[in-house]
Short mmCIF file of C-alpha atoms and ligand atoms in Angstrom, two decimals:
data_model
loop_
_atom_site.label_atom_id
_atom_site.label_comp_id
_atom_site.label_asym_id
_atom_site.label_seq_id
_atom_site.Cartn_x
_atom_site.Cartn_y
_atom_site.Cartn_z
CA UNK W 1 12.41 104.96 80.91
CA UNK W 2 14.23 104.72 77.59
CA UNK W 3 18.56 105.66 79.04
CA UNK W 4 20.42 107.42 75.97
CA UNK W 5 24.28 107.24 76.17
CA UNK W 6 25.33 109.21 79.49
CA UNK W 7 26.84 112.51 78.22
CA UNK W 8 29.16 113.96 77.46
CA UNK W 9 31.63 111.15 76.86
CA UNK W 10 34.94 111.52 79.22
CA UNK W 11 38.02 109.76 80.44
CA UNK W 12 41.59 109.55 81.43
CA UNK W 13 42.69 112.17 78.26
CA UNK W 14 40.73 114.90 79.69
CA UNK W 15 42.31 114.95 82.96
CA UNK W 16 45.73 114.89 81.22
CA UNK W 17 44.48 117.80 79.48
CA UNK W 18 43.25 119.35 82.58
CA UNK W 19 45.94 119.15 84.34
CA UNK W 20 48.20 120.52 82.22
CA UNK W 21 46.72 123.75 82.59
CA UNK W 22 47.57 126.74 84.49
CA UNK W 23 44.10 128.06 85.62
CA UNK W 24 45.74 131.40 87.22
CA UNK W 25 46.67 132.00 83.59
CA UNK W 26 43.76 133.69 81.37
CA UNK W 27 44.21 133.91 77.38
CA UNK W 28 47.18 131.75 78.17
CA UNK W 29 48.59 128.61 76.30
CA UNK W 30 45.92 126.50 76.63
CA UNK W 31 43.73 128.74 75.24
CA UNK W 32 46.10 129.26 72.38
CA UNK W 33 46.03 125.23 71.66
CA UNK W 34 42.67 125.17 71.72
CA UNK W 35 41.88 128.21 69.20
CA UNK W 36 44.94 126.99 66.76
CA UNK W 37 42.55 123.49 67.42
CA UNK W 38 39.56 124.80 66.53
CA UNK W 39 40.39 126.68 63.19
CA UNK W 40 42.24 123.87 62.21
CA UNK W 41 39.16 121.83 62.48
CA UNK W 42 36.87 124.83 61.20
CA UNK W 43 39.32 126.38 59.09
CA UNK W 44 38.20 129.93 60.18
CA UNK W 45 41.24 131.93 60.60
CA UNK W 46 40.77 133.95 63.77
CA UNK W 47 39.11 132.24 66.89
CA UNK W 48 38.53 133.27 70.29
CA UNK W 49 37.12 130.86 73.42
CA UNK W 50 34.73 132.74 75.57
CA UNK W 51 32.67 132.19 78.81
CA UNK W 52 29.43 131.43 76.85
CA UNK W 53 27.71 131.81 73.73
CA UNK W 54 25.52 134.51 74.43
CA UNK W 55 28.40 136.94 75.60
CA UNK W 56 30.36 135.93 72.22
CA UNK W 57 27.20 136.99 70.30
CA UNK W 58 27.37 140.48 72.35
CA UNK W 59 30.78 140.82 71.90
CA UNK W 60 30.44 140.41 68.18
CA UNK W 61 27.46 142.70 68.14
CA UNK W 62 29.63 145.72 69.96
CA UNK W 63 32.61 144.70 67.92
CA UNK W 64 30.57 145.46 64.71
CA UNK W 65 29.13 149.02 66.40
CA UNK W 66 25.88 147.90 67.17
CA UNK W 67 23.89 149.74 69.69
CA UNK W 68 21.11 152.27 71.09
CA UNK W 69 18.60 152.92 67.55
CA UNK W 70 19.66 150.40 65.79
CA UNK W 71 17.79 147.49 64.60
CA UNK W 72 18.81 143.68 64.93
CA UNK W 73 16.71 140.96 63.03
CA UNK W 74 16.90 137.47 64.52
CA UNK W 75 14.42 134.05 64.29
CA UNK W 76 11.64 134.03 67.17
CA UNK W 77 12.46 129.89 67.19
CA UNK W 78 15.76 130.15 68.87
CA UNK W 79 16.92 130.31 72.71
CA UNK W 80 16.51 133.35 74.67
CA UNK W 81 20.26 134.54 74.38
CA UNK W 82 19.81 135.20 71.16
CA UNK W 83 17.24 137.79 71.54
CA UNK W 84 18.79 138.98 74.86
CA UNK W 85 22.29 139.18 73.41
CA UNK W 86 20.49 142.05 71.00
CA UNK W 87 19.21 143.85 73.94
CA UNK W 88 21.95 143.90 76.12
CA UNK W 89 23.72 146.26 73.27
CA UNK W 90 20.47 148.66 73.26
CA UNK W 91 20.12 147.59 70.00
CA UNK W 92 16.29 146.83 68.90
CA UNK W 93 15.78 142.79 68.20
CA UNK W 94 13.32 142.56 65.46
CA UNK W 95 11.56 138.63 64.98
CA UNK W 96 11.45 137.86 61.31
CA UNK W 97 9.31 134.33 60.63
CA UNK W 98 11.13 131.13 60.16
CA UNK W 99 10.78 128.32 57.17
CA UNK W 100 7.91 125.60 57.54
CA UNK W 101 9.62 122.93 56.31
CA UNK W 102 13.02 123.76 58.34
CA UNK W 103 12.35 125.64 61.57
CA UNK W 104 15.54 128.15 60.33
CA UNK W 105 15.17 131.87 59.94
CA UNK W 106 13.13 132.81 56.54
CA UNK W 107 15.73 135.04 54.16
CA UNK W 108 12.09 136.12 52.27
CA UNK W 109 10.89 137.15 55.94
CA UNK W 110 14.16 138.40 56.82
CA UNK W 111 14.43 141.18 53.55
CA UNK W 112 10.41 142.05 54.47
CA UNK W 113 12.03 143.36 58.14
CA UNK W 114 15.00 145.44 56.24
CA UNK W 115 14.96 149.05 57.19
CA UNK W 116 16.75 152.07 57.32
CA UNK W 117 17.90 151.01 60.91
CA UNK W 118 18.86 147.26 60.28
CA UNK W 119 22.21 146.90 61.14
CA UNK W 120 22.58 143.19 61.74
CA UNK W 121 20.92 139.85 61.19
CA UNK W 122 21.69 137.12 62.99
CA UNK W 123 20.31 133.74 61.71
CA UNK W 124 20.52 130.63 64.09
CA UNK W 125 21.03 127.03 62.99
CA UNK W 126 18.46 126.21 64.91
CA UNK W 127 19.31 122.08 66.04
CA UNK W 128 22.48 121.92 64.34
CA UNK W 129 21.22 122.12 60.74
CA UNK W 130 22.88 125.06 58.91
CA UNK W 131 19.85 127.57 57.51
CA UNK W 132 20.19 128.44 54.20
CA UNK W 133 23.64 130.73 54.10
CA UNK W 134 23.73 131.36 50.50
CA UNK W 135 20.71 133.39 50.92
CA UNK W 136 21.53 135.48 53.88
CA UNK W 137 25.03 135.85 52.37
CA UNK W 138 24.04 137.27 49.21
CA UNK W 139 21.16 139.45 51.23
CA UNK W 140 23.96 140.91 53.34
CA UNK W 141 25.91 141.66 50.57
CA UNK W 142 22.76 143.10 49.04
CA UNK W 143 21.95 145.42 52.17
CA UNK W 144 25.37 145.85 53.08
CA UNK W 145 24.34 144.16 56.89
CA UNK W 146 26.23 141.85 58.41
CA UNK W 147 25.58 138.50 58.89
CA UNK W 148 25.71 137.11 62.76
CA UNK W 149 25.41 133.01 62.58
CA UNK W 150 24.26 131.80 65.66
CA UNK W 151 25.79 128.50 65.30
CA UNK W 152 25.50 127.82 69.18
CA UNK W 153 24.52 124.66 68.54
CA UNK W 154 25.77 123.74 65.11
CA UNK W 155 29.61 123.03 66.05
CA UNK W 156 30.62 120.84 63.26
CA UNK W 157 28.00 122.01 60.97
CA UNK W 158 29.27 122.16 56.96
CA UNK W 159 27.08 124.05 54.05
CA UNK W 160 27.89 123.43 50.62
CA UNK W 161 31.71 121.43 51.98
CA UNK W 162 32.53 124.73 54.18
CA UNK W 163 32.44 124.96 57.55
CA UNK W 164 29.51 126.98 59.00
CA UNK W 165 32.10 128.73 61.34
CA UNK W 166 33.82 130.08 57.81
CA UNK W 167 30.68 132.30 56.82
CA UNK W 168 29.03 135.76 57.75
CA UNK W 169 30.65 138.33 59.62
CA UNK W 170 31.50 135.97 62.46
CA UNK W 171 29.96 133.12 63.67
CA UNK W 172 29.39 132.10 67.52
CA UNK W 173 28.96 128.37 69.28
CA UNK W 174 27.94 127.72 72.99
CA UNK W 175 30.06 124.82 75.06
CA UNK W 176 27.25 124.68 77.69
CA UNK W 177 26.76 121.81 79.47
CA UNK W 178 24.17 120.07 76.50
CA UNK W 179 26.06 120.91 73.85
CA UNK W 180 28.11 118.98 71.16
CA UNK W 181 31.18 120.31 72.23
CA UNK W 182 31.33 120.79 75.85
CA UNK W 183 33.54 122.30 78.52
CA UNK W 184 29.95 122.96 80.89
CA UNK W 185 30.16 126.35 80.13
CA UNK W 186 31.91 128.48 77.10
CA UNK W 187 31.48 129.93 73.95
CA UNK W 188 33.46 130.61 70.76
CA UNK W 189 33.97 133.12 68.18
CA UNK W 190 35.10 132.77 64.82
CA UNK W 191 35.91 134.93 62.05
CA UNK W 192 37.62 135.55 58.55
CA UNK W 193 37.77 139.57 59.39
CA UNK W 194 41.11 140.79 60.89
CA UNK W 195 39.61 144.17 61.66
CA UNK W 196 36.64 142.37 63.23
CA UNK W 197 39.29 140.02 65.26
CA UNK W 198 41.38 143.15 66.76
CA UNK W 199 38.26 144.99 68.00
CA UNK W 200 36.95 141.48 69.40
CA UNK W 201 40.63 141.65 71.35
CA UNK W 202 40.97 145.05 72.05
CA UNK W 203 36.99 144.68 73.65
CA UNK W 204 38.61 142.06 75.93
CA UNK W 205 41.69 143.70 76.49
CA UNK W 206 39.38 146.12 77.93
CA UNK W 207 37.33 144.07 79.64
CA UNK W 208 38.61 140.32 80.18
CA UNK W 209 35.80 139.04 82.34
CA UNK W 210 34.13 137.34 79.19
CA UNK W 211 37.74 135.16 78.73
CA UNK W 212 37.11 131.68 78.81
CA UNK W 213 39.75 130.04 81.44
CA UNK W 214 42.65 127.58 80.95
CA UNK W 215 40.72 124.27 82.43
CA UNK W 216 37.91 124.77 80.30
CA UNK W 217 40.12 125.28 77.18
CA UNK W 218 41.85 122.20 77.83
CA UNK W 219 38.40 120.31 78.36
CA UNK W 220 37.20 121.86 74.92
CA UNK W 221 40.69 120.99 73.21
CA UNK W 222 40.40 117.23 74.98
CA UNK W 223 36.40 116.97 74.06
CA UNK W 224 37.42 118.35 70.52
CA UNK W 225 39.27 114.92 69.19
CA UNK W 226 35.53 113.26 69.47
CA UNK W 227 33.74 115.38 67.70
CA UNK W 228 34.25 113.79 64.11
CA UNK W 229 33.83 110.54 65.49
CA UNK W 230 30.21 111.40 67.47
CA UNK W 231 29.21 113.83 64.44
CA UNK W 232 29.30 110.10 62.36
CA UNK W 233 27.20 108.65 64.84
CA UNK W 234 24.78 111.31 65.31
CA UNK W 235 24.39 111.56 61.32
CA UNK W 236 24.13 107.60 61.32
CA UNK W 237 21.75 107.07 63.66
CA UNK W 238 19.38 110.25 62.20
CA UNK W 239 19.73 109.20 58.93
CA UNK W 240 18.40 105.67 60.60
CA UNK W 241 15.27 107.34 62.15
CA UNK W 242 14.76 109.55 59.24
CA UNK W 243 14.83 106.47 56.74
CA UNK W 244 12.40 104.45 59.19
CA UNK W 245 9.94 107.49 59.93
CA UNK W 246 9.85 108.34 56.36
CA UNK W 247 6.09 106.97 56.35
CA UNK W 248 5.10 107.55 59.50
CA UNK W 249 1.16 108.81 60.15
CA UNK W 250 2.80 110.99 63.12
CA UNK W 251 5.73 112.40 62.85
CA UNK W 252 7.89 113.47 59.42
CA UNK W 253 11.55 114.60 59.60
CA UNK W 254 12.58 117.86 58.68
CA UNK W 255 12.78 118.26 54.98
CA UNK W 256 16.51 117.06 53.17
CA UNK W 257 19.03 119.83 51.84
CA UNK W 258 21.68 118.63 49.63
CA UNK W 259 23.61 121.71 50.32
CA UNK W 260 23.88 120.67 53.92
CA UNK W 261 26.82 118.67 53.71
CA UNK W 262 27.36 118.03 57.33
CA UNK W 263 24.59 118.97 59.99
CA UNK W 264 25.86 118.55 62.95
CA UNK W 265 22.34 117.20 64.97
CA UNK W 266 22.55 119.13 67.89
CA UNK W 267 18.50 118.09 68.26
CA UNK W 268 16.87 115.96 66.35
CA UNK W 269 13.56 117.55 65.27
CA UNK W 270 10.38 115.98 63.63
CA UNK W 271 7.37 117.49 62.74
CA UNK W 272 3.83 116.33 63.88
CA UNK W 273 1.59 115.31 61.03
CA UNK W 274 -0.97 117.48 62.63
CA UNK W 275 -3.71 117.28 59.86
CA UNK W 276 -4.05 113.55 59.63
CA UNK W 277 -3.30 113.14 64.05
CA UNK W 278 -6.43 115.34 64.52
CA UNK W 279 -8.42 113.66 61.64
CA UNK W 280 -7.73 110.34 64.06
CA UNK W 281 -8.69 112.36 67.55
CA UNK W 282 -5.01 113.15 68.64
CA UNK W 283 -2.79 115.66 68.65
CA UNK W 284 0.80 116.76 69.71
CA UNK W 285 0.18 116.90 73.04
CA UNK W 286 -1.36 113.34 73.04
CA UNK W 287 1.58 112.12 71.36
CA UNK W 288 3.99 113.77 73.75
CA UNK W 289 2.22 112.59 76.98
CA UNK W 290 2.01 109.10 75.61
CA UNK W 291 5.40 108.57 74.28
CA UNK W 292 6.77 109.74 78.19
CA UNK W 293 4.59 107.92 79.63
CA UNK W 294 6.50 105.09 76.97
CA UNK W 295 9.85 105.94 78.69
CA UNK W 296 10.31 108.06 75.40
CA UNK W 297 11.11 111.71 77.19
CA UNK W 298 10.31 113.86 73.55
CA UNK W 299 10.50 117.43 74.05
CA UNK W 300 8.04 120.09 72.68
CA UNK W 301 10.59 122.71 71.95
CA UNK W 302 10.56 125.66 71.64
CA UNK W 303 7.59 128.52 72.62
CA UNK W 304 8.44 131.80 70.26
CA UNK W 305 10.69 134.37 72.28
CA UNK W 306 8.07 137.04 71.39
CA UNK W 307 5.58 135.15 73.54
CA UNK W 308 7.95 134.73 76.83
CA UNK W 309 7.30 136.69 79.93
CA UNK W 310 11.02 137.75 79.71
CA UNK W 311 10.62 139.11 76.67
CA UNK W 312 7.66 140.92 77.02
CA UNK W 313 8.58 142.60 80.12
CA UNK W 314 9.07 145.75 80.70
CA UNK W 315 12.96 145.48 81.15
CA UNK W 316 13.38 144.83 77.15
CA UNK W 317 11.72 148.11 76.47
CA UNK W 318 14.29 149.73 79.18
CA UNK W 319 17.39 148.44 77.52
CA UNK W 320 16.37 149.18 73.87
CA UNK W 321 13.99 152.42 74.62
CA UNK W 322 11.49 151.12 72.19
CA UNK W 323 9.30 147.84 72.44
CA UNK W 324 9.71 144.95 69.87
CA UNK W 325 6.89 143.94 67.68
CA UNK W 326 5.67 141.33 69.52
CA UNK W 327 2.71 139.85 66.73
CA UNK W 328 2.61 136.59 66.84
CA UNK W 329 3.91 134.91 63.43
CA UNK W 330 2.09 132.30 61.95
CA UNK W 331 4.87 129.37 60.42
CA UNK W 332 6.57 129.50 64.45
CA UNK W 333 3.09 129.37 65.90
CA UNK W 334 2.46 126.39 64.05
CA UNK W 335 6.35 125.28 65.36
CA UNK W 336 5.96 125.51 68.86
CA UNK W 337 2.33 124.76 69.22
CA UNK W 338 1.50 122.08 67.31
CA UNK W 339 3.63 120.48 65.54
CA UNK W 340 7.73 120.20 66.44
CA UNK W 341 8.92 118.17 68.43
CA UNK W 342 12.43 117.29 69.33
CA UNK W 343 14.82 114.48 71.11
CA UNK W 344 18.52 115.87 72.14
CA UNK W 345 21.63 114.78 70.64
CA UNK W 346 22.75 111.79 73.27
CA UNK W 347 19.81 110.15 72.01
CA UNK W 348 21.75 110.41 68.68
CA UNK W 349 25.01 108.87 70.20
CA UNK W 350 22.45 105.48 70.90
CA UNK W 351 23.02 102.01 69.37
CA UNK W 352 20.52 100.14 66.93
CA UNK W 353 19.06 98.30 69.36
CA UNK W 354 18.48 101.43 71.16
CA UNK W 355 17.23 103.33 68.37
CA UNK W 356 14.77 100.82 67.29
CA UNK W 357 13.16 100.91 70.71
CA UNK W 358 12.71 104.35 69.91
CA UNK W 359 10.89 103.90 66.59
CA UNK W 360 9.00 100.54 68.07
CA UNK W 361 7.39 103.51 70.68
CA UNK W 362 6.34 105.54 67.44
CA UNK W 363 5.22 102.12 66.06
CA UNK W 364 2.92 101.22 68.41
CA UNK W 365 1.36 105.33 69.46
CA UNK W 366 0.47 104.82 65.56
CA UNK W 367 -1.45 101.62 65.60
CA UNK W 368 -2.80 102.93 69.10
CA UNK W 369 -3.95 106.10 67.26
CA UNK W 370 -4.59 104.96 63.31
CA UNK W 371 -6.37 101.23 64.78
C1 LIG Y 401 20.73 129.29 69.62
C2 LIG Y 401 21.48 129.64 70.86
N1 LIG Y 401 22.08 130.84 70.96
C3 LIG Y 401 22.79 131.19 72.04
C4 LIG Y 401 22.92 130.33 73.11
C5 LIG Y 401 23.65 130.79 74.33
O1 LIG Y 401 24.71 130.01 74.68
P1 LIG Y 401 25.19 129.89 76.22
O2 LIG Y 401 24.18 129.08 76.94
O3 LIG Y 401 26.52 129.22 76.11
O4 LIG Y 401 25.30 131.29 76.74
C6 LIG Y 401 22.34 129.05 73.05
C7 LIG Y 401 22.49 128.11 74.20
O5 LIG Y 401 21.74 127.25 74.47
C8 LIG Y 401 21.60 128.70 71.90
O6 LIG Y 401 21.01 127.50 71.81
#
């Protein structure tokens, strides 16, 4: 079995950190650090460490009035939170189709799902890569909706030189235990808004349960000072795979965006060439079955939300009193079912040697298959 880099990376400095902090203490100094940390790094004015990223998302949902009748539209090629984040405020999540060539929300799709009712979006950057904010920017300032960005998993993540925690209404990121930024579980909120900022405060002044604690603050502020250094690596070693996949007869990477000046690789996600695998006998499934049985453990991804038990249960219609459209739509069909596949982002944190075992495995599936 192919052993990526053991994750996430710690040592002596975090304990320091750790035990620095006070943990009866909650929104205390450590927390302070941290945030003053984080913006510096983000530049977004205003941030706030949470317990996860899918109460951050709910917080900045109620913060902005959402609730009961109104209508959210989010990506069906995300992680459940973000669609249960929605319901949790009664609001109505509504799945708008996602890009072919980037697995991110579709801003076309997205203005198609506008009604009367709409009184968010929130668009994920789904594996780290930033979706195309100068669209949904200029479409919320169009609608007058605000824009959510579900950067969960894009900590680090730059569009056009600015941080991706600097745009929309807010923005949220997820510390969980597999993310780039870890503290095994927490969340964080950014914004530019003030107003937005004191409700945020005043909904935890209310209610601190959703407070991330001191130890995990100091973890974050500790794990923080690596970022840059494994966001260079992770870039590196994608733009490595990317440059020797390039003519692959299996796989192709996601398409390039000039405007995404830092993606922060969360996952890295190829496509299956479909067309020309079943023109040779094979398809995704082969490809994944062979490739773990290759010590290669790829990942199929994602299934679309609309098509999870969860989802479809009864409980959703409960919480929001109406039932989501639940059609299936055709570009994340194509996603989850035949064609993405992805590798997480310790894979990313590899050496060469390492990452040209993992492209000798593609290598020889492709003479196996193309022979
Ligand atoms: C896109 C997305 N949104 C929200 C979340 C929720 O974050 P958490 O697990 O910290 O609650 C995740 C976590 O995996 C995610 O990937």
């Amino acid at each position: 079995m192919f052993n990526p880099p053991a994750w996430p990376v710690m040592d002596a400095s975090d304990l320091q950190l750790i035990l620095e902090a006070d943990p009866r203490a909650l929104r205390g100094p450590m927390s302070r650090r941290f945030a003053k940390a984080f913006s510096d790094f983000t530049q977004a004015p205003y941030v706030i460490p949470v317990a996860n990223g899918t109460v951050s998302l709910e917080l900045i949902l109620k913060a902005l009035g959402i609730g009961p009748g109104d209508e959210v539209i989010l990506p069906p090629y995300t992680f459940i939170a973000t669609f249960s984040s929605i319901a949790y405020t009664g609001a109505l999540p509504v799945f708008a189709d996602i890009e072919p060539d980037t697995y991110n929300l579709s801003p076309l799709q997205t203005e198609e799902k506008i009604t009367d009712h709409t009184r968010a979006i929130v668009a994920v950057a789904v594996a780290g890569r930033p979706f195309d904010l100068d669209a949904f920017e200029a479409l919320s300032q169009q609608y007058g909706i605000p824009l959510i960005v579900d950067a969960a998993q894009a900590v680090g993540a730059e569009f056009c030189g600015r941080s991706i925690a600097s745009y929309g209404a807010a923005a949220s990121f997820s510390c969980q235990n597999t993310k780039n930024l870890t503290s095994g579980e927490g969340g964080i909120i950014t914004t530019k808004d003030p107003v937005l900022y004191e409700k945020l405060q005043s909904l935890l002044d209310q209610e601190p349960g959703p407070c991330l604690g001191e130890v995990p603050c100091a973890l974050l502020l500790s794990q923080l000072s690596r970022l840059p250094a494994q966001m260079e690596k992770r870039s590196a070693a994608a733009d490595y795979l990317n440059a020797h996949l390039a003519d692959s007869h299996l796989v192709r990477p996601l398409d390039r965006d000039e405007r995404i000046t830092r993606d922060a690789h969360h996952l890295y996600v190829l496509r299956t060439r479909t067309e020309e695998l079943a023109a040779a006998g094979f398809s995704r499934e082969d490809l994944l079955k062979d490739a773990h049985q290759m010590g290669l453990p790829l990942l199929a991804g994602y299934q679309p939300l609309y098509a999870l038990p969860s989802v479809r249960s009864e409980m959703t219609r409960r919480l929001t009193g109406r039932q989501t459209d639940l059609t299936p739509l055709p570009v994340c069909e194509k996603a989850s079912y035949q064609e993405g596949l992805w590798l997480e982002q310790f894979f990313l944190l590899s050496e060469i040697k390492e990452l040209d075992e993992i492209l000798e495995i593609f290598g020889t599936l492709e003479r196996r298959y193309f022979s």
